[in-house]
Coordinates of C-alpha atoms in Angstrom, one line a residue:
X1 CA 225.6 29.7 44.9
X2 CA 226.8 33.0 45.7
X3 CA 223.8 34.4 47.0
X4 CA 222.7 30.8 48.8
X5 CA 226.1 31.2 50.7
X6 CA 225.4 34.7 52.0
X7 CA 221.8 34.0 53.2
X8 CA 223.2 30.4 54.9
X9 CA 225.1 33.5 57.0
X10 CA 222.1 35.5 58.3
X11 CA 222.0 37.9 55.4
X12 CA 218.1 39.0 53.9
X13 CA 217.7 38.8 50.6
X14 CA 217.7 42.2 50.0
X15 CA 220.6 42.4 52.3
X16 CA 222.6 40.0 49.8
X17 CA 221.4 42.1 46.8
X18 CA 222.4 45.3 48.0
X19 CA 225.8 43.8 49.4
X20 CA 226.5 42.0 45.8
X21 CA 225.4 44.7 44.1
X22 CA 227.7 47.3 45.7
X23 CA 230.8 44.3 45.0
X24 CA 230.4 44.7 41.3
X25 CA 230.1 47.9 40.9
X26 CA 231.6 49.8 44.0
X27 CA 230.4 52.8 46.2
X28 CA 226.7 54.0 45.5
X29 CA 224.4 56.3 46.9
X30 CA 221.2 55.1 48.3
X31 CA 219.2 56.7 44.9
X32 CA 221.8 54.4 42.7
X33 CA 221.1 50.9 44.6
X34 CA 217.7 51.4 44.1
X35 CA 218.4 51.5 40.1
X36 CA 221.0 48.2 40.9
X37 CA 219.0 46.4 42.9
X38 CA 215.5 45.0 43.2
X39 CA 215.1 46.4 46.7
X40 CA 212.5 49.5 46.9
X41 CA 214.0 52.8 47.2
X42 CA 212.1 53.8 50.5
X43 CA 214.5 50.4 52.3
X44 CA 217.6 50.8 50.6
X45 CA 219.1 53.2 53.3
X46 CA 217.6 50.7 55.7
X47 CA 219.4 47.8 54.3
X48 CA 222.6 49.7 53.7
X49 CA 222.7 50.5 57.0
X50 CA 222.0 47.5 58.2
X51 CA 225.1 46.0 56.3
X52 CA 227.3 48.5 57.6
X53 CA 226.2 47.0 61.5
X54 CA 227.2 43.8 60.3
X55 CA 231.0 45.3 59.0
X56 CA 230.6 44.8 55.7
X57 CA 230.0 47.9 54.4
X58 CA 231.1 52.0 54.6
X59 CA 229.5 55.3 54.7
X60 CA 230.8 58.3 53.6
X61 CA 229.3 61.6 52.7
X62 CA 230.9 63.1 49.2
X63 CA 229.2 66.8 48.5
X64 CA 226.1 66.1 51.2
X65 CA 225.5 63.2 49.8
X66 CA 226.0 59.4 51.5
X67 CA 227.8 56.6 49.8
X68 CA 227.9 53.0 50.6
X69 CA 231.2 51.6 49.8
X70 CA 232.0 47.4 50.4
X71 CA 234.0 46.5 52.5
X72 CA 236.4 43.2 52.1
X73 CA 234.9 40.0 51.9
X74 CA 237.0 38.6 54.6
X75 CA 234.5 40.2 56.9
X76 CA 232.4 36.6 55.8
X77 CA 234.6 34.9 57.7
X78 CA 234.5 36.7 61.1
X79 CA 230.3 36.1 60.8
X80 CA 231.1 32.8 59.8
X81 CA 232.8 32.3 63.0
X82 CA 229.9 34.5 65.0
X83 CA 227.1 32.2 63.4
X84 CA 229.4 28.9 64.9
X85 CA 229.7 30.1 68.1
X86 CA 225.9 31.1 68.6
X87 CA 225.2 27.7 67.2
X88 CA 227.5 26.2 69.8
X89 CA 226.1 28.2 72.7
X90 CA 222.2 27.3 71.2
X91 CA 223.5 24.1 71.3
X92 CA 224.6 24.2 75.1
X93 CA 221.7 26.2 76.1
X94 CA 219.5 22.7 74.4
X95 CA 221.4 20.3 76.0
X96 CA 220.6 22.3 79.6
X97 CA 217.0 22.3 78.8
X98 CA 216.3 19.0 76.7
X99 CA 215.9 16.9 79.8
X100 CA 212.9 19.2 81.3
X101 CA 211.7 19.9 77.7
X102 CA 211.7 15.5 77.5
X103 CA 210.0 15.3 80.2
X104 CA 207.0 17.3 79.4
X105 CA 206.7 15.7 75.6
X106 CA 206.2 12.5 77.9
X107 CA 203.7 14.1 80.1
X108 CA 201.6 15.2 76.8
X109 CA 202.2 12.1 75.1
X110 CA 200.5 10.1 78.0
X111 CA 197.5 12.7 78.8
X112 CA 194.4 10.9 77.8
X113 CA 192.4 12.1 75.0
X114 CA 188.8 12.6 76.4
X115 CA 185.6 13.1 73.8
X116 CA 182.3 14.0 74.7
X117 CA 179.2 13.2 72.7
X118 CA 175.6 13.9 73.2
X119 CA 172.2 12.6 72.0
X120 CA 171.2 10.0 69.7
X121 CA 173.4 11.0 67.0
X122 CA 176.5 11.6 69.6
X123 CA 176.2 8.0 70.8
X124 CA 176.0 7.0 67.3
X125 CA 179.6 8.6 66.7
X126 CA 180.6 7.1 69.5
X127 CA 179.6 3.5 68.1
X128 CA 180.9 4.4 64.6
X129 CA 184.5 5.3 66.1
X130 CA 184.6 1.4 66.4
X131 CA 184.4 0.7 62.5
X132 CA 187.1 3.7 62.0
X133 CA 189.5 2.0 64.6
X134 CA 188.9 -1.2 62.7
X135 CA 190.0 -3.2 65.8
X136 CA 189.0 -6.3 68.1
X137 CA 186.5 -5.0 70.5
X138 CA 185.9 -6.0 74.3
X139 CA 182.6 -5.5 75.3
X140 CA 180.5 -4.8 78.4
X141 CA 177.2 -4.7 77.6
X142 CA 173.5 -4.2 79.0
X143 CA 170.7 -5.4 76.5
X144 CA 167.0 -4.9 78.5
X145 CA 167.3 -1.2 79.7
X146 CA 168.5 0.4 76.4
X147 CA 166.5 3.1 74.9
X148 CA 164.6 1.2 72.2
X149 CA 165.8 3.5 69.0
X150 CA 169.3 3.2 70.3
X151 CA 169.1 -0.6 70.9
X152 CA 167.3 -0.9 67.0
X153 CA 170.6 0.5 65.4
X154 CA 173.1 -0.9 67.3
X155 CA 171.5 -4.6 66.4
X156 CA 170.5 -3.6 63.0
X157 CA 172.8 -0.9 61.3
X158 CA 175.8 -0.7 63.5
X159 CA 176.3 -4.7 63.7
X160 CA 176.0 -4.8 59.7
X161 CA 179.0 -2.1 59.6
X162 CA 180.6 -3.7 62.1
X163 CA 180.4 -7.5 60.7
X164 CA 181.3 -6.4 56.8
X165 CA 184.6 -4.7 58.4
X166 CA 185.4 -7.9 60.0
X167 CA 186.1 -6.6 63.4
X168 CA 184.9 -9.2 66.0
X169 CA 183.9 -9.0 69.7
X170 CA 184.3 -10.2 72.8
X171 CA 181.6 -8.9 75.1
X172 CA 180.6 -9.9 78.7
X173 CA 176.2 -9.4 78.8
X174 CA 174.2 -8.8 81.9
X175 CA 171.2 -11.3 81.6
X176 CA 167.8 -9.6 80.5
X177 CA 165.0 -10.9 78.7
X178 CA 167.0 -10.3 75.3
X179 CA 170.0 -12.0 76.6
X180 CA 169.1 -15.6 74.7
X181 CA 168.6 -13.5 71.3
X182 CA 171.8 -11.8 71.7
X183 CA 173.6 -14.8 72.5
X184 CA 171.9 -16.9 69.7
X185 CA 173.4 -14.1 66.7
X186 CA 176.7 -14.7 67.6
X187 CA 178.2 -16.8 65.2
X188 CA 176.8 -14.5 62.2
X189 CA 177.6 -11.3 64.1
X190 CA 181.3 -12.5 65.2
X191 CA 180.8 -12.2 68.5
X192 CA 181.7 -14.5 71.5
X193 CA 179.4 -14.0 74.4
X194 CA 179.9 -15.0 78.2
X195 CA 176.4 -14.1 80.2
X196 CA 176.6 -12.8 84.0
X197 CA 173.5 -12.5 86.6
X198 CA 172.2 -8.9 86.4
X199 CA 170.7 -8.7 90.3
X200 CA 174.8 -9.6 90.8
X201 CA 176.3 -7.4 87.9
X202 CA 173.3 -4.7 87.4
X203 CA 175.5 -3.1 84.4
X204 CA 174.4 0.9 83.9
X205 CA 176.7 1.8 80.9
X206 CA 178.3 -0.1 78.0
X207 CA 182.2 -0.3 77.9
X208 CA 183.4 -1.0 74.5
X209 CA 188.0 -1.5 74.6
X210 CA 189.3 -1.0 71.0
X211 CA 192.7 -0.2 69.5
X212 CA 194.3 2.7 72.0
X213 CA 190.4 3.8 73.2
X214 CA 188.0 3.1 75.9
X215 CA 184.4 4.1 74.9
X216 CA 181.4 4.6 77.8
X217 CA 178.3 4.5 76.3
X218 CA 175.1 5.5 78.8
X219 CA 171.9 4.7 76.2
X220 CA 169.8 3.8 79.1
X221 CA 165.9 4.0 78.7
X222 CA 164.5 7.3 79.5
X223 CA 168.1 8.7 80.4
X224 CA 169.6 11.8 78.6
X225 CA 171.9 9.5 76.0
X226 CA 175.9 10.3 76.8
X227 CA 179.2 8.9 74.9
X228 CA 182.7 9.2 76.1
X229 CA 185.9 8.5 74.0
X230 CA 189.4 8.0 76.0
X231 CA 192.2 7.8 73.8
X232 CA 194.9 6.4 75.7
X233 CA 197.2 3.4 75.7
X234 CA 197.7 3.7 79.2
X235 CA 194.1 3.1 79.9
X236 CA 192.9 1.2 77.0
X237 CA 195.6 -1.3 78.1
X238 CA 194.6 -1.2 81.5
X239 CA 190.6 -1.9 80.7
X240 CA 191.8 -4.9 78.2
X241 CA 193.7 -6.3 81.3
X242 CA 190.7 -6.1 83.3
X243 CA 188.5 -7.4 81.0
X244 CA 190.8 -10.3 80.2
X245 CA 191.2 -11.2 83.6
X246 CA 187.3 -11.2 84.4
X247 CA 186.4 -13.1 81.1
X248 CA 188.9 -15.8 82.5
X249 CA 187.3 -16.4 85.6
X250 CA 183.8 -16.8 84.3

């Protein structure tokens, strides 16, 4: 307890062995601590000295050689009191800061998250992020001009993964000549589908609204394949309003 006392203070370890040590067994030269003590020989003079900084120990030279002699343990109390009043000015110092410090926590914590994926297997990731969010989806989707490997997945693998982790969709379709098959799957895919002119809407890229994310998928035909992730409240929330309000109004 001792020991767990003196360290709660500011003393090292080695510090608290040297100081105790000296305690029981009065003055000692540096070659004597090192015998009463853990601490190696080549920092005892280091630590000694360093305790007699701090006022709790002596030095004295008897024939040549130095002696470290303890000093009372009153001293405890005096850094005690030093260790309170630095804790009260830290303290201060905190309180004169916190409100600057707040503010950029709530800078960071609103700064979107933005992901960038490339390729086949990047957009794939992108897709798959869906199934780890586990969340309802909103969907803006174009089914004609998809690259035809990209557009076999997503309707194959991706919608298996998708339907046997129950997450269901919303999703607002440009009209194409595989609009009516789309449309037709959605009761076994749990999907609810509202179809939009494509000379009126000419969708490029698909907008998937999950959880706290926004996902932009380009998979276009011929096109070099690009995903992005935006992790954000902020503007996740902001899509879903959006979508909501267009999905009323058709």
């Amino acid at each position: 307890m001792i020991n767990e006392v003196l360290i709660n203070l500011g003393l090292s370890e080695e510090e608290v062995d040297v100081y105790t040590s000296l305690l029981n067994s009065g003055g000692q030269s540096a070659s004597q601590l090192s015998k009463t003590t853990k601490v190696k020989r080549t920092h005892i003079y280091n630590i000694a000295s360093s305790l007699v900084k701090r006022g709790l120990v002596s030095q004295n030279k008897t024939n040549g050689t130095t002696i470290f002699v303890p000093l009372s343990p009153d001293k405890l109390l005096s850094l005690a009191h030093d260790k309170k009043d630095e804790a009260e000015r830290i303290e201060s110092t905190l309180e004169a800061v916190l409100p600057n410090l707040k503010s950029k926590y709530n800078l960071a914590e609103n700064k979107p998250v933005i992901s960038f994926y490339e390729g086949k297997e990047g957009v794939k990731k992108v897709y798959l992020d869906t199934i780890s969010e586990a969340k309802p989806i909103l969907a803006l989707v174009e089914t004609t001009k998809v690259d035809l490997e990209m557009y076999k997945w997503v309707t194959t693998e991706y919608v298996k993964m998708r339907v046997k982790n129950d997450i269901p969709v919303k999703a607002i379709v440009a009209s194409g000549l595989k609009t009516k098959t789309y449309i037709g799957l959605d009761k076994t895919e749990l999907r609810e589908t509202k179809e939009v002119p494509s000379d009126k809407f000419p969708f490029e890229n698909e907008i998937n609204i999950y959880g706290n994310k926004v996902s932009i998928i380009n998979h276009k035909k011929g096109s070099k394949l690009l995903g992005i992730i935006i992790d954000n409240p902020i503007v996740a929330n902001t899509f879903r309003s959006w979508f909501h309000l267009t999905w009323s109004r058709l």
